[in-house]
């Protein structure tokens, strides 16, 4: 009820304010009548009549509806065809999606009004969005015959034209992490959460039509697609277009403050469910997102996912469209989109093209995508195919193709590298200049040719900061003088020392079209912050004298003449950076850091060498260091076999540009090895250690754990599995920001990106951030928090530890620090303090705080796990883990779990708990288990704790079993409440009474049979009829006998009918016939209290029979 009042009903009312139709079924028990949700059966997931009515209404000719009833029936069956096909959820969802947006054409044989053959049919009216039917239904019950549960009841389902576009799961704050619980429940409904033995208990047909789902608890709401797990459910924090922004995004309203004050407000009021509803579930926006901002994309070989835009992508596209529509010249239509690296700029371009093509006044635009690197061309061309109009032939592969391919007025999509705008003379300028000097001539240069003077061209420029200046930038503007140029960059040039600022170069207004900076991206969990680890070794040399001394030391084995030759040929710095001794030392350090801190969590690494030579050398030296580490592990007293196998599984790829024919053989061999490994593709895959029966790895190629690079893959390379970059190269300004952003992508269990610096680029970091200008000093200050030195994490860990202590000491547990640090000498007092901690957690707000604080503490501990500073927190971490598992078991709260802890911390805590006889991976001991008494006995001497343990175990047992025998378990629940009320504070008496309740629960109905003269199959129905009809009224002896006779007749009828194979599946006619017979028997039973409820009772008895099918058919 609290969930309905606090979350579900307010959600429905906000939708009502947006002119959605609402069917509110309340929250009073399980819905019994499918007609109330506009269905004929609880098996249906679509609203057939709503579909037919809506589709008929939106297909008109001259105001006349032309689809016939037969055609509508066929269209409905065609639309739900995926429900009958043997398709995966993603395949079915994609099939429906393509049908809805018109990629797959929907037709009928003939328009009976006009006579047109094979006319197109709209399933959604995108042009006139308000013509469609928008309906929200709560408590949308769906039965799932044959599953381990009887069905599912999503809190709210949102329908458009009778199709379920979104499922909303509402949680009141009755668990520690309500959003996580909501997402898990949505995944259960869709059968996407996985099961150890392949069982499913959801109904994925409901999600064939799903655009996205929503997880909410009012204070916060997130949305995600069918492909997303918890990490990919994100907030929708803005409302665009501005005309719909009628709520304050930055401040809480007074009533919201009052509503949330008992639970603590989120820091950011933009995460509220009101913002998501207004910004994403507005009718116009919802259909816009479906038509233009949703796509299916292969993220790695053989793995396709569904992607729905994020709010900044939706907003940016809308602003570009507005600018094209409202401005009058190429210059004023141009501008810059500043969206940070990793925030999906390439997909924003795709979404823009898709929306552009549906705008009648803009769809004739020629679109040109422009990149500045070959690898980006390959990546962006793959993304561009998602527009459904890009073809290989549209790539301008040479300068001579510029005019033939781009001078026409076709409204097509092309791609070109900006280097095609360099004049041939300038490519060879050094050789030409020498020839002109020798001939005594002054060179003459032709101006770059105009390619196309049309105003109906929009050029989308990727990473525009790199191409804005010089001849290439000038020639681009010359080639398309009237085109709108939309520049995308994550690192614009903003300071006066740059010849021209990015937004001034590309925009006439001098303002950005849209901004989405690093701070926002990290706050949104769209990208991660980056931890900086500086290696303070002799490699970080500042003075020339010190460097010369180090150079002499490194090359001391060479003669003076040889050293001079090295300096002359390579330069002192290059030779030093490439030296084998130096690289070998760093390679060992890389391997130790990777094996200790990165590999246990399942992530991978990039190594950036100062040159091609250095990058290739790193491959061989890292391989050498890995072999040494294996030998060290084997020599330990208790070798970690699992770790040794993981190290042996590792492979390394080197991705470098081919040099001339004289490059050294080991570089060529490294490149060949990377090609054979398909190193780039396999680097992106998760480690897969699965083996066949003989122990051979099935997917050894997934072991590519290191990519050694020099210049390649430092821009535009998207590999969420990369957590750490080992940097041994001088990189500055935007190139540095671009490079380190390779490790900022989100992935499950990845909390940070990490930069390990062997060159000493920390001084360049402030300079890199300063490219955003002095006017953004506050931005720079905040951004430095997201590029944090790891040494600054030590006080963060300490602060998070102290916060954990304060959580308990503020509640009066003054010795909690001693407990955490294992320094209490009185063991009885220590045990009592632990019980006091667990009792505090009965409060859900306290439990939520504990859950939040412990996650943050464990996250910091994982980051610093192998540092000396972290060791003093090992014992407190074990103690906190102990409390967490005890709290989870006591209050049966599934969200209080260690599953989110990183492997290093989890392994340490699990090992500690096992010494105490606790397995965090095993579900809490159930009430009727033979081990339950042992668990309670551990609390000997503390009757209050024993009573609490037993109370919550009894409640859990009743909750799990009540549907099988409602009357019996409601009696037990009432009995328990009476015991608590009667013996307030007398814990010994409560324990004794609860012990008797437990014994009686174990007996169940044994002993009742003789007393009532009914068997074990009949009694649950007998009690249920009495409970439903008579409530607490006194029943006469005659009525009892009549009720017994009625029950015997009903159960006999049920047993005869359902004792057939798959009775509840595919036997709709028999089920209807049986329910009708039951209804008649009840109606004519002669028992007034029962007869007047015959309609409701017949449905509920059928449901009870279904839940007790196994017992009835023994």
C-alpha angles and dihedrals in degrees: 000000000000090000090052095047098042103036117003100049094044088051091053092046092053089052090049088055087057089055097257115150109243131208105189111190092180121224102276106128132299114331111252104184117063090194090073088065091045096257137113094217138022088234091071118096097183130057103239100188092044089052094050094045093049097044090049091051097051096048106074138146115205089345093308122121106228110179114107124222090252091051091049091051090051092046091052093050090047092051094051093042091110089067089066097040125091094245134137116247092255092049092049093046092049091049092053092043093054090049093050096050094042102251085122107045119232115208142161127212097254145356100235092200100051100019092236113158119231096355119189117253125211117219090182126028101222095170095055100030096178091062089074125088115249114190134169121198124183128208090025101186119204122182118219109199115208095017126120088253126047093238147301132271111200111202096232132002120194116212130195113191090345095307120116103241097169141018117208120201114196124197129185113213094268093122130050095249109027097173091054090048091049093052092047090051091050090051089049091052090051094043090237102119095081129234129225092231102030098259118150126195103175135079111245093183086077088062098049087091097036119132093179139325130232129222113195145161096179097253089065135016131186134185131210141166128245088267094057129095123191095295091057098050102100138180122256100221106176141051117223138205091050091229089075095049099104099140129072106256096188103048137047118241117239093251091050091051089053092046094051102034094097091055103036123254126263111249091236117055089195090078093068119120088241090066094048092048094049095041102040109017096050103122096240094045094046093056091042089055090049095049102039112010105050127081145155114239136181105233095181136355109309094355117108125178138185115244127196117188125259120237096258091053091051092048095047094051091049091052093048090051090049091050093050091048100044106034121079108209136050090246097052092043089055125085149134130274107204105199118156123246114281095024095108106263093158092054090047087060090051092049089049093053092048093051093043091058093057095051109096093208095047108029093096092069118121108228123208121187113204129197134171103215134056093229090052090049089056093046096045093045088057089051092044090061086071088073086071091227105071119105134181089246088064092068111102100221101177139027092246089061093059096091099035092051102033107031097077128087098238113137093234139131119247136173128213137170112239090230087075084076093066112103116241091238091058093050088063098030097133095053092042093050091052091051093049091050092049090051093044094239134134111232121240122207126203119226114251113268123253108245102186131358097191120128090210095080128102119191117201108204118198118212089001095181089075097054104033098095138054129024096321092057093043092048092050090056090046094049094053105025097170100033123117108244115204110190122200120198140154092199112039121184108245111158129098091242089069111084091235132005115240097239091048092049094053105028133059093203093056091228131105118255089222138346131208109168134193093264092056093044094053092044088053092050086238089122134009134245117248126236116213121215114187115198104220099202134128086277090079097074121169109174125063091229092054091046093050089051091051091048091052090050095049093049097034092123090062121082121252090256091051091049091051090049090052091051092047095047103038107012122247097269098048093046090049094049091049097044114128096225092054094045092047091054092049092045090057090050091048092051094048093050093044096047093044101041113015110030095057089061093048100247133132139226144229121210116202114201126196091241142003089266093052093046092052092046089053090061093059095039094049089050089051091049092049090055090050091050091052090055091049091051092048091053093057120109091243106024116208098233093186091055092047091053091049092051091049089051092061122110130184131216128195116208110190137141117265113254126205124299091275097064114130117272095239090059091051090047091051091051091048091049091052091051092050091048091048079227100183095049095043093045087065092057126090117252108268112197096174116135140195124244091279093053097255116143112252095204108026090156090074088070092085096123102158131049113192111203142162109190104342123093093016091112129045095357108138116197113145090189090067107096103161136043118197102205122199101159139083108254125165144192118341092356089061092049091047093050099049091046087073087084099044097084118117124245134161111285092006109124102171144006114239130214116195108193119206095162102052104248094153090102088055093054096074088044090051091053090046091067083084091068139247091273088070096055092133090051090051091050091052093043091056086063088063093051096051127174108239090232087065088060091068094073088042090057090047092049092049090050091051090048089056090051093047092052088067102031090054086060091057100267094128094170094055093108089057089049092050092049093044094239102127111117096193103077094190090054089047092054091046090051090052089053091049089053091051092048090054088058092064083086107085095211089052090048090051091051092048090050093050094046096046092050091053092047093049090046091056091044091052091052093052096029099127096039122103090238091062099053096082089060096056095090094045089049090054090048093049090049089052091053092046093055093044090051091048091051095044098050098029090232108160093193090065095081141134092223091102094055115107115253096254094055094036092053092052094048095043090052090052094047091049089059086057092049093253122128110195091197094060120085117249115279108269123238096251096041116119086235095058094085089052090053092051091045088061086069092057111150095029109082094174091057091046090051091049092049092050095044095054092043090052091048091050092049092050092047092052096047106032095097091058093056110006098177095049096048094043087057090052091048091051090047092053092050090050091052092052091048095046098047101036108178094356094114097174091055092046091051091051092049092046089051088058091047089053091051091049092048089053090053091048107178097343107128094025093083100072092041093055098030092234131114128241093266094051102044098070090054093045092051092043093054091049093046092049097043109031103027104184097342120127112255120214123228092250092051090050092054092047090050091051091051091048092050094049090051094048096046092047090052091048094049093051093047103044098041090097129101112276093353094166093048123072096347098103095145093051091047091052090048092050093049090050092053091049091049091053093048091051094043093053096038093110091231105118098203090052099039095056089058096046097122095051095038094051091056094045094047090052089051092048090049090052092051090048095042093122093051094046094051098047 
